[in-house]
Amino acid sequence: MTIIYFILILGIVVLVHETGHFLFAKKAGVYVYEFSIGMGPRLFKWKRKKKVKDKNGKVEYVEDETEYSIRLLPIGGYVQMAGEEIEVDENIPEDQRLQSKPWFSRFMVMVAGVMMNFILAIILLFIIGMSSELSLNSVYVDGSIIDGLTDGDKIVSVNGHFVNNYDKLALELTVPGSKDFTVTVKKKDGTKKEVTIHPIAVGESNLMHKQDYGFRIVEEDSKIKIVDSNIDGLENESVLVGINDLENLNYLSLLKELEKIGDSEFLLKVEKDGEKSDFTIQPKELEEDELRGYSYGFYITGEEASGFVAAIRYAFGKFFSLIEQMLFTVLYLCTGKLSINMLSGPVGIYQVVGVASQAGLMSLVSLLAMISVNVGFINILPLPAFDGSHALFLIIEKIKGSPVNPKVENTIHTIGFVLIMILMVYITFNDILRLF
């Protein structure tokens, strides 16, 4: 099912984006050669019938000039319009070419795809908001085991960078990686406090990175349960109740204790069906293990709300927080704070779709909204061959009072497109490497 969800999600995002260009082009009276969903070899094509009236007012149906097609690779799409190319198509009347249209009409045709992606995202986020109780903007400490951090403290910055929502917090926690960082919180009495956090690397086992304990753990209903055990007598679904002399551990405090233990032997205490058992565990260091992420010694929560108004607040708040996250991501990529290796292409998206599909329908809807925002944001950047670049040239035209030389503009777009394709190949190669 993952491949089906993947095609549907990318297909919907591309369809909405290209429909924006198409509708505004048609509204402006631009001749559209082709409306394509997907790239590469064509799988299907058709033309629709449109209703027209002759001079006598008689209605008849004629074949529309636009060819609609679906192509093999669901990673893009396009609307091919008369007047985009340098060479003039003399078969198309001048008043139906894009260059002949007023400046505002051309500008709207270029940005319409981005607008549609953003509108889709806001609608989807509203649906999510109406379907469940929400955590609105602002993030608070919850379940802390860090000295100086108290449940209910409001997180206001990480390493001096302002934080006001979960998306910005997630980005700022990504930047330091395994390095210590400073969190500034606002206490309930209004005072501010800085606390240094030491990240703990977590592996695929949900335990310490590069340590094999002979089992994995999951956290369910505030209990830590043993899974995938290969230790004699240690049964799956046993509840972990203590390590050495420590009891009443939660996931975070467990990681803190395991970090102190390192590769030393320890006593694992578990309970199942009312019977308690002890096991001596000798951690083994793995030669290779995939890093899953970091634990910071606290959870986070937000301001919970529900209802129509809360859903609207959530939709627009989440939308703008995603835009902010992407702006800072681009900034951090340009300044070297984030590595280009952290970006994902189609293969990476496919993996994320697989994970989201296991979490349920709303998780897929949330992912669709996020990808729609991403596609809109990337396209509005003034990068050659993207919608933002076309819009930028139109703004330059408006300022200087005359169009930019079409050959110069086309050359810039071509070079930019080649560079972007090289980047996509590099990102996809990295995605494939991460699979192994």
CSV table of C-alpha atoms in Angstrom, one decimal:
chain,number,residue,atom,x,y,z
A,1,MET,CA,0.0,0.0,0.0
A,2,THR,CA,2.9,2.4,0.6
A,3,ILE,CA,3.6,2.8,-3.2
A,4,ILE,CA,-0.1,3.6,-3.7
A,5,TYR,CA,-0.1,6.2,-0.9
A,6,PHE,CA,3.1,7.6,-2.3
A,7,ILE,CA,1.7,8.0,-5.8
A,8,LEU,CA,-1.6,9.4,-4.5
A,9,ILE,CA,0.1,12.0,-2.2
A,10,LEU,CA,2.6,13.2,-4.9
A,11,GLY,CA,-0.2,13.1,-7.5
A,12,ILE,CA,-2.6,15.2,-5.5
A,13,VAL,CA,0.1,17.8,-4.7
A,14,VAL,CA,1.2,18.0,-8.3
A,15,LEU,CA,-2.4,18.0,-9.6
A,16,VAL,CA,-3.3,20.9,-7.4
A,17,HIS,CA,-0.2,22.9,-8.2
A,18,GLU,CA,-0.5,22.5,-12.0
A,19,THR,CA,-4.3,23.1,-11.8
A,20,GLY,CA,-3.5,26.5,-10.4
A,21,HIS,CA,-1.3,27.4,-13.4
A,22,PHE,CA,-3.8,25.9,-15.8
A,23,LEU,CA,-6.9,27.7,-14.4
A,24,PHE,CA,-5.3,31.1,-14.4
A,25,ALA,CA,-3.8,30.6,-17.8
A,26,LYS,CA,-7.2,29.7,-19.2
A,27,LYS,CA,-8.8,32.6,-17.4
A,28,ALA,CA,-6.3,34.9,-19.0
A,29,GLY,CA,-7.0,33.5,-22.4
A,30,VAL,CA,-3.6,31.8,-22.9
A,31,TYR,CA,-3.4,28.9,-25.3
A,32,VAL,CA,-2.4,25.7,-23.4
A,33,TYR,CA,-0.8,22.9,-25.4
A,34,GLU,CA,-0.7,20.3,-22.7
A,35,PHE,CA,-1.6,19.7,-19.0
A,36,SER,CA,0.6,16.9,-17.7
A,37,ILE,CA,0.7,15.1,-14.4
A,38,GLY,CA,4.0,13.2,-14.0
A,39,MET,CA,7.2,13.3,-16.0
A,40,GLY,CA,8.8,11.0,-18.5
A,41,PRO,CA,7.0,8.7,-21.0
A,42,ARG,CA,3.3,9.3,-21.6
A,43,LEU,CA,1.0,6.7,-20.3
A,44,PHE,CA,-2.4,8.2,-21.3
A,45,LYS,CA,-3.6,11.2,-23.2
A,46,TRP,CA,-7.0,12.7,-24.0
A,47,LYS,CA,-8.8,15.9,-25.1
A,48,ARG,CA,-12.1,17.1,-23.6
A,49,LYS,CA,-15.0,18.6,-25.4
A,50,LYS,CA,-15.9,22.2,-24.7
A,51,LYS,CA,-19.2,24.0,-25.3
A,52,VAL,CA,-19.1,27.0,-27.7
A,53,LYS,CA,-21.7,29.1,-29.4
A,54,ASP,CA,-21.6,30.0,-33.1
A,55,LYS,CA,-22.7,33.4,-34.5
A,56,ASN,CA,-26.3,32.4,-34.5
A,57,GLY,CA,-26.2,31.4,-30.8
A,58,LYS,CA,-26.3,27.7,-31.6
A,59,VAL,CA,-24.5,25.6,-29.0
A,60,GLU,CA,-22.1,22.9,-30.2
A,61,TYR,CA,-19.3,20.9,-28.7
A,62,VAL,CA,-15.8,21.1,-30.1
A,63,GLU,CA,-12.5,19.5,-29.1
A,64,ASP,CA,-10.5,21.6,-26.6
A,65,GLU,CA,-7.0,22.6,-27.8
A,66,THR,CA,-5.4,21.3,-24.6
A,67,GLU,CA,-4.1,17.8,-24.5
A,68,TYR,CA,-4.3,16.2,-21.0
A,69,SER,CA,-1.8,13.5,-20.2
A,70,ILE,CA,-0.5,11.3,-17.4
A,71,ARG,CA,3.1,10.3,-17.5
A,72,LEU,CA,5.1,7.5,-15.9
A,73,LEU,CA,7.1,9.2,-13.1
A,74,PRO,CA,4.8,10.8,-10.4
A,75,ILE,CA,7.5,13.4,-9.4
A,76,GLY,CA,6.3,16.5,-11.1
A,77,GLY,CA,4.1,17.9,-13.9
A,78,TYR,CA,3.7,20.9,-16.1
A,79,VAL,CA,1.4,23.1,-18.0
A,80,GLN,CA,2.8,23.9,-21.5
A,81,MET,CA,1.6,27.3,-22.7
A,82,ALA,CA,2.0,29.3,-25.9
A,83,GLY,CA,4.4,32.1,-25.4
A,84,GLU,CA,6.7,30.5,-22.8
A,85,GLU,CA,9.3,29.5,-25.4
A,86,ILE,CA,11.7,31.8,-27.2
A,87,GLU,CA,10.6,30.8,-30.7
A,88,VAL,CA,7.2,32.3,-31.6
A,89,ASP,CA,4.6,29.8,-32.6
A,90,GLU,CA,3.0,31.5,-35.6
A,91,ASN,CA,0.1,29.0,-35.6
A,92,ILE,CA,-1.2,30.5,-32.4
A,93,PRO,CA,-2.9,34.0,-32.5
A,94,GLU,CA,-0.8,36.7,-30.8
A,95,ASP,CA,-3.6,37.5,-28.3
A,96,GLN,CA,-3.5,33.9,-27.1
A,97,ARG,CA,0.3,33.9,-26.3
A,98,LEU,CA,1.5,34.4,-22.7
A,99,GLN,CA,3.8,37.3,-23.7
A,100,SER,CA,0.9,39.4,-25.0
A,101,LYS,CA,-1.0,39.3,-21.7
A,102,PRO,CA,-1.0,42.1,-19.2
A,103,TRP,CA,1.7,42.0,-16.5
A,104,PHE,CA,-0.6,41.1,-13.6
A,105,SER,CA,-2.2,38.2,-15.6
A,106,ARG,CA,1.2,36.8,-16.3
A,107,PHE,CA,2.3,37.2,-12.7
A,108,MET,CA,-0.8,35.4,-11.4
A,109,VAL,CA,-0.3,32.5,-13.9
A,110,MET,CA,3.2,32.1,-12.5
A,111,VAL,CA,2.3,32.1,-8.8
A,112,ALA,CA,-1.1,30.4,-9.0
A,113,GLY,CA,0.4,26.9,-8.5
A,114,VAL,CA,2.0,28.0,-5.2
A,115,MET,CA,-1.2,29.6,-4.1
A,116,MET,CA,-3.1,26.4,-4.7
A,117,ASN,CA,-0.6,24.3,-2.8
A,118,PHE,CA,-0.9,26.7,0.2
A,119,ILE,CA,-4.7,26.7,0.1
A,120,LEU,CA,-4.8,22.9,0.0
A,121,ALA,CA,-2.4,22.7,3.0
A,122,ILE,CA,-4.6,25.1,5.1
A,123,ILE,CA,-7.8,23.1,4.2
A,124,LEU,CA,-6.1,19.8,5.2
A,125,LEU,CA,-4.8,21.3,8.4
A,126,PHE,CA,-8.3,22.6,9.2
A,127,ILE,CA,-9.6,19.1,8.7
A,128,ILE,CA,-7.0,17.7,11.1
A,129,GLY,CA,-8.0,20.5,13.6
A,130,MET,CA,-11.6,19.5,13.4
A,131,SER,CA,-10.9,15.8,13.9
A,132,SER,CA,-9.0,15.9,17.2
A,133,GLU,CA,-7.9,17.9,20.2
A,134,LEU,CA,-5.0,20.2,19.3
A,135,SER,CA,-1.8,21.5,20.6
A,136,LEU,CA,-1.7,25.1,19.5
A,137,ASN,CA,1.4,27.3,19.2
A,138,SER,CA,3.9,27.6,22.2
A,139,VAL,CA,5.7,24.6,23.6
A,140,TYR,CA,6.0,23.6,27.2
A,141,VAL,CA,8.2,21.2,29.1
A,142,ASP,CA,6.6,17.9,30.2
A,143,GLY,CA,8.0,14.9,32.0
A,144,SER,CA,11.4,16.5,32.6
A,145,ILE,CA,14.2,14.7,34.4
A,146,ILE,CA,16.6,17.6,33.9
A,147,ASP,CA,17.7,19.7,36.8
A,148,GLY,CA,16.3,23.2,36.3
A,149,LEU,CA,13.6,22.2,33.9
A,150,THR,CA,10.2,21.9,35.5
A,151,ASP,CA,7.0,20.6,33.9
A,152,GLY,CA,5.0,23.6,32.7
A,153,ASP,CA,8.1,25.7,31.8
A,154,LYS,CA,7.5,27.5,28.5
A,155,ILE,CA,10.4,27.0,26.0
A,156,VAL,CA,11.3,30.4,24.5
A,157,SER,CA,14.7,29.8,22.7
A,158,VAL,CA,17.3,27.2,21.9
A,159,ASN,CA,20.9,28.5,21.7
A,160,GLY,CA,19.5,32.0,21.6
A,161,HIS,CA,17.2,31.3,18.7
A,162,PHE,CA,13.6,32.3,19.3
A,163,VAL,CA,11.2,29.3,19.5
A,164,ASN,CA,7.4,29.7,19.6
A,165,ASN,CA,6.1,26.5,18.1
A,166,TYR,CA,6.9,22.8,17.7
A,167,ASP,CA,8.2,23.0,14.1
A,168,LYS,CA,10.8,25.7,15.0
A,169,LEU,CA,11.8,23.8,18.1
A,170,ALA,CA,12.3,20.6,16.0
A,171,LEU,CA,14.5,22.5,13.6
A,172,GLU,CA,16.6,24.2,16.4
A,173,LEU,CA,17.1,20.8,18.1
A,174,THR,CA,18.3,19.3,14.8
A,175,VAL,CA,21.1,22.0,14.4
A,176,PRO,CA,23.3,21.0,17.4
A,177,GLY,CA,23.0,17.3,16.7
A,178,SER,CA,25.0,15.5,19.4
A,179,LYS,CA,26.5,18.7,20.8
A,180,ASP,CA,25.3,20.3,24.1
A,181,PHE,CA,22.9,23.2,23.7
A,182,THR,CA,21.2,25.7,25.9
A,183,VAL,CA,17.4,25.9,26.3
A,184,THR,CA,15.9,29.1,27.7
A,185,VAL,CA,12.5,28.6,29.5
A,186,LYS,CA,10.0,31.0,31.0
A,187,LYS,CA,8.9,29.9,34.5
A,188,LYS,CA,5.3,30.2,35.7
A,189,ASP,CA,6.4,33.2,37.8
A,190,GLY,CA,7.6,35.0,34.7
A,191,THR,CA,11.3,34.6,35.3
A,192,LYS,CA,13.6,33.1,32.6
A,193,LYS,CA,16.2,30.3,33.1
A,194,GLU,CA,18.9,28.9,30.9
A,195,VAL,CA,19.5,25.1,31.1
A,196,THR,CA,22.3,23.2,29.3
A,197,ILE,CA,21.1,19.9,27.7
A,198,HIS,CA,23.2,17.0,26.8
A,199,PRO,CA,21.7,15.0,23.9
A,200,ILE,CA,21.7,11.2,24.2
A,201,ALA,CA,22.0,9.3,20.8
A,202,VAL,CA,19.2,6.8,20.4
A,203,GLY,CA,19.5,3.8,18.0
A,204,GLU,CA,17.0,1.7,16.1
A,205,SER,CA,16.5,-0.4,19.3
A,206,ASN,CA,15.0,2.7,21.0
A,207,LEU,CA,17.9,2.3,23.4
A,208,MET,CA,21.4,3.7,23.4
A,209,HIS,CA,23.1,4.1,20.0
A,210,LYS,CA,25.6,1.4,19.1
A,211,GLN,CA,24.7,-0.7,22.2
A,212,ASP,CA,23.0,-4.2,21.8
A,213,TYR,CA,21.1,-5.2,25.0
A,214,GLY,CA,19.5,-8.3,23.5
A,215,PHE,CA,16.0,-6.7,23.4
A,216,ARG,CA,14.2,-3.6,22.3
A,217,ILE,CA,11.7,-1.5,24.2
A,218,VAL,CA,8.4,0.3,23.5
A,219,GLU,CA,6.6,2.8,25.7
A,220,GLU,CA,2.9,2.1,26.0
A,221,ASP,CA,0.4,3.6,28.6
A,222,SER,CA,3.4,5.1,30.5
A,223,LYS,CA,4.9,1.6,30.8
A,224,ILE,CA,8.2,0.4,29.3
A,225,LYS,CA,7.7,-3.0,27.6
A,226,ILE,CA,10.3,-5.4,26.4
A,227,VAL,CA,10.0,-6.5,22.7
A,228,ASP,CA,12.1,-8.6,20.3
A,229,SER,CA,13.9,-10.3,23.2
A,230,ASN,CA,16.6,-12.9,22.4
A,231,ILE,CA,17.5,-13.4,26.1
A,232,ASP,CA,16.5,-16.8,27.6
A,233,GLY,CA,13.6,-16.3,30.0
A,234,LEU,CA,13.1,-12.6,29.2
A,235,GLU,CA,9.6,-12.7,27.6
A,236,ASN,CA,8.2,-10.1,25.2
A,237,GLU,CA,5.6,-7.7,26.7
A,238,SER,CA,7.3,-7.9,30.1
A,239,VAL,CA,7.2,-4.6,31.9
A,240,LEU,CA,10.5,-3.0,32.9
A,241,VAL,CA,10.3,-2.0,36.5
A,242,GLY,CA,13.9,-1.1,37.4
A,243,ILE,CA,17.6,-1.2,36.6
A,244,ASN,CA,20.0,-2.0,39.4
A,245,ASP,CA,18.7,-0.1,42.5
A,246,LEU,CA,16.6,2.4,40.5
A,247,GLU,CA,12.8,1.8,40.0
A,248,ASN,CA,9.8,3.6,38.6
A,249,LEU,CA,11.8,4.5,35.4
A,250,ASN,CA,10.2,6.2,32.4
A,251,TYR,CA,11.7,6.1,28.9
A,252,LEU,CA,13.8,9.3,29.5
A,253,SER,CA,15.2,8.4,32.9
A,254,LEU,CA,16.0,4.9,31.5
A,255,LEU,CA,18.1,6.4,28.8
A,256,LYS,CA,19.9,8.6,31.3
A,257,GLU,CA,20.7,5.6,33.5
A,258,LEU,CA,21.9,3.5,30.5
A,259,GLU,CA,24.2,6.4,29.5
A,260,LYS,CA,25.8,6.3,32.9
A,261,ILE,CA,26.1,2.5,32.8
A,262,GLY,CA,27.7,2.5,29.3
A,263,ASP,CA,29.0,-1.0,28.5
A,264,SER,CA,29.0,-2.2,32.1
A,265,GLU,CA,26.9,-5.1,33.3
A,266,PHE,CA,23.6,-4.2,35.0
A,267,LEU,CA,20.6,-5.9,36.6
A,268,LEU,CA,17.3,-5.6,34.6
A,269,LYS,CA,14.1,-6.0,36.7
A,270,VAL,CA,10.9,-6.9,34.9
A,271,GLU,CA,7.4,-8.0,35.7
A,272,LYS,CA,4.9,-10.1,33.7
A,273,ASP,CA,1.5,-11.5,34.9
A,274,GLY,CA,2.3,-10.4,38.4
A,275,GLU,CA,5.6,-12.3,38.6
A,276,LYS,CA,8.9,-10.4,38.9
A,277,SER,CA,12.2,-11.5,37.4
A,278,ASP,CA,15.8,-10.3,37.4
A,279,PHE,CA,18.2,-10.6,34.5
A,280,THR,CA,21.9,-9.7,34.3
A,281,ILE,CA,22.5,-7.8,31.1
A,282,GLN,CA,26.0,-7.3,29.5
A,283,PRO,CA,25.7,-4.7,26.7
A,284,LYS,CA,27.6,-5.4,23.5
A,285,GLU,CA,28.9,-2.6,21.3
A,286,LEU,CA,27.6,-2.9,17.8
A,287,GLU,CA,30.0,-2.3,14.9
A,288,GLU,CA,27.3,-0.5,13.0
A,289,ASP,CA,23.9,0.8,14.0
A,290,GLU,CA,21.6,3.3,12.4
A,291,LEU,CA,21.1,6.5,14.4
A,292,ARG,CA,17.5,7.1,15.0
A,293,GLY,CA,17.7,10.4,16.8
A,294,TYR,CA,18.4,12.0,20.1
A,295,SER,CA,16.8,12.1,23.5
A,296,TYR,CA,17.0,15.3,25.5
A,297,GLY,CA,15.6,14.4,28.9
A,298,PHE,CA,12.2,16.0,28.6
A,299,TYR,CA,9.0,15.8,26.6
A,300,ILE,CA,7.0,18.7,25.2
A,301,THR,CA,3.3,19.6,25.2
A,302,GLY,CA,1.2,22.5,24.0
A,303,GLU,CA,-1.9,24.5,24.7
A,304,GLU,CA,-4.7,22.0,24.1
A,305,ALA,CA,-8.0,23.2,22.5
A,306,SER,CA,-10.8,21.9,20.2
A,307,GLY,CA,-13.6,23.1,18.1
A,308,PHE,CA,-14.2,25.2,15.0
A,309,VAL,CA,-12.3,28.3,16.1
A,310,ALA,CA,-9.4,26.2,17.5
A,311,ALA,CA,-9.2,24.4,14.2
A,312,ILE,CA,-8.9,27.7,12.3
A,313,ARG,CA,-6.2,28.9,14.7
A,314,TYR,CA,-4.4,25.6,14.3
A,315,ALA,CA,-4.6,25.5,10.5
A,316,PHE,CA,-3.2,29.0,10.0
A,317,GLY,CA,-0.8,28.7,13.0
A,318,LYS,CA,0.6,25.4,11.8
A,319,PHE,CA,0.8,26.7,8.2
A,320,PHE,CA,2.9,29.7,9.1
A,321,SER,CA,5.1,27.7,11.5
A,322,LEU,CA,5.9,25.3,8.6
A,323,ILE,CA,6.8,28.3,6.4
A,324,GLU,CA,9.0,29.7,9.2
A,325,GLN,CA,10.7,26.3,9.6
A,326,MET,CA,11.4,26.2,5.9
A,327,LEU,CA,12.8,29.7,5.8
A,328,PHE,CA,15.2,28.9,8.6
A,329,THR,CA,16.1,25.6,7.0
A,330,VAL,CA,17.2,27.4,3.8
A,331,LEU,CA,19.1,29.9,5.9
A,332,TYR,CA,20.8,27.2,7.9
A,333,LEU,CA,21.7,25.3,4.8
A,334,CYS,CA,23.2,28.4,3.2
A,335,THR,CA,25.2,29.2,6.4
A,336,GLY,CA,26.4,25.6,6.9
A,337,LYS,CA,24.5,25.0,10.2
A,338,LEU,CA,22.6,22.2,8.4
A,339,SER,CA,24.2,19.7,6.0
A,340,ILE,CA,22.7,19.2,2.6
A,341,ASN,CA,22.8,15.5,3.4
A,342,MET,CA,19.8,16.1,5.7
A,343,LEU,CA,17.6,16.8,2.7
A,344,SER,CA,15.4,14.0,1.3
A,345,GLY,CA,14.2,13.3,-2.2
A,346,PRO,CA,11.5,11.0,-3.6
A,347,VAL,CA,13.1,7.9,-2.0
A,348,GLY,CA,13.1,9.6,1.4
A,349,ILE,CA,9.6,10.8,1.0
A,350,TYR,CA,8.6,7.2,0.1
A,351,GLN,CA,10.0,6.0,3.4
A,352,VAL,CA,8.2,8.7,5.3
A,353,VAL,CA,4.9,7.8,3.6
A,354,GLY,CA,5.4,4.2,4.8
A,355,VAL,CA,5.8,5.3,8.4
A,356,ALA,CA,2.9,7.7,8.2
A,357,SER,CA,0.6,5.0,6.7
A,358,GLN,CA,1.1,2.9,9.7
A,359,ALA,CA,0.0,5.7,12.0
A,360,GLY,CA,-3.4,6.1,10.4
A,361,LEU,CA,-5.4,8.3,8.0
A,362,MET,CA,-4.8,11.6,9.8
A,363,SER,CA,-1.1,11.0,9.8
A,364,LEU,CA,-1.2,10.7,6.0
A,365,VAL,CA,-3.4,13.8,5.7
A,366,SER,CA,-0.9,15.7,7.9
A,367,LEU,CA,2.0,14.5,5.6
A,368,LEU,CA,0.0,15.5,2.5
A,369,ALA,CA,-0.4,19.0,4.0
A,370,MET,CA,3.3,19.2,4.9
A,371,ILE,CA,4.4,18.1,1.4
A,372,SER,CA,2.0,20.6,-0.2
A,373,VAL,CA,3.5,23.4,1.9
A,374,ASN,CA,7.0,22.2,0.9
A,375,VAL,CA,6.2,22.1,-2.8
A,376,GLY,CA,4.7,25.6,-2.7
A,377,PHE,CA,7.5,27.0,-0.7
A,378,ILE,CA,10.3,25.6,-2.8
A,379,ASN,CA,8.5,26.7,-6.0
A,380,ILE,CA,8.2,30.3,-4.8
A,381,LEU,CA,11.9,30.6,-4.1
A,382,PRO,CA,13.7,32.7,-6.8
A,383,LEU,CA,15.6,29.7,-8.0
A,384,PRO,CA,16.1,29.3,-11.8
A,385,ALA,CA,13.4,27.2,-13.5
A,386,PHE,CA,11.1,27.5,-10.5
A,387,ASP,CA,7.9,29.6,-10.4
A,388,GLY,CA,9.6,32.1,-8.1
A,389,SER,CA,12.3,32.7,-10.7
A,390,HIS,CA,9.7,33.5,-13.4
A,391,ALA,CA,7.9,35.8,-11.0
A,392,LEU,CA,11.2,37.5,-10.1
A,393,PHE,CA,11.9,38.2,-13.8
A,394,LEU,CA,8.4,39.7,-14.1
A,395,ILE,CA,9.1,41.9,-11.0
A,396,ILE,CA,12.4,43.0,-12.7
A,397,GLU,CA,10.4,43.8,-15.9
A,398,LYS,CA,8.0,45.9,-13.9
A,399,ILE,CA,10.8,47.9,-12.2
A,400,LYS,CA,12.8,48.5,-15.4
A,401,GLY,CA,9.8,49.1,-17.6
A,402,SER,CA,10.7,46.5,-20.2
A,403,PRO,CA,11.0,42.7,-20.4
A,404,VAL,CA,14.2,40.9,-19.7
A,405,ASN,CA,15.9,39.5,-22.8
A,406,PRO,CA,14.2,36.2,-23.4
A,407,LYS,CA,17.4,34.5,-24.4
A,408,VAL,CA,19.1,35.6,-21.2
A,409,GLU,CA,16.2,34.5,-19.1
A,410,ASN,CA,15.9,31.1,-20.9
A,411,THR,CA,19.7,30.5,-20.5
A,412,ILE,CA,19.5,31.2,-16.7
A,413,HIS,CA,16.5,28.8,-16.4
A,414,THR,CA,18.3,26.1,-18.4
A,415,ILE,CA,21.5,26.3,-16.3
A,416,GLY,CA,19.5,26.4,-13.1
A,417,PHE,CA,17.4,23.4,-14.1
A,418,VAL,CA,20.5,21.3,-14.9
A,419,LEU,CA,22.0,22.2,-11.5
A,420,ILE,CA,18.8,21.4,-9.7
A,421,MET,CA,18.7,18.0,-11.5
A,422,ILE,CA,22.2,17.3,-10.4
A,423,LEU,CA,21.3,18.2,-6.8
A,424,MET,CA,18.2,15.9,-7.0
A,425,VAL,CA,20.4,13.0,-8.2
A,426,TYR,CA,22.8,13.6,-5.3
A,427,ILE,CA,20.0,13.8,-2.7
A,428,THR,CA,18.3,10.6,-4.2
A,429,PHE,CA,21.7,8.8,-4.0
A,430,ASN,CA,22.0,9.7,-0.4
A,431,ASP,CA,18.4,8.5,0.3
A,432,ILE,CA,19.3,5.1,-1.3
A,433,LEU,CA,22.5,4.8,0.8
A,434,ARG,CA,20.4,5.4,3.9
A,435,LEU,CA,18.3,2.3,3.0
A,436,PHE,CA,21.3,0.0,3.6
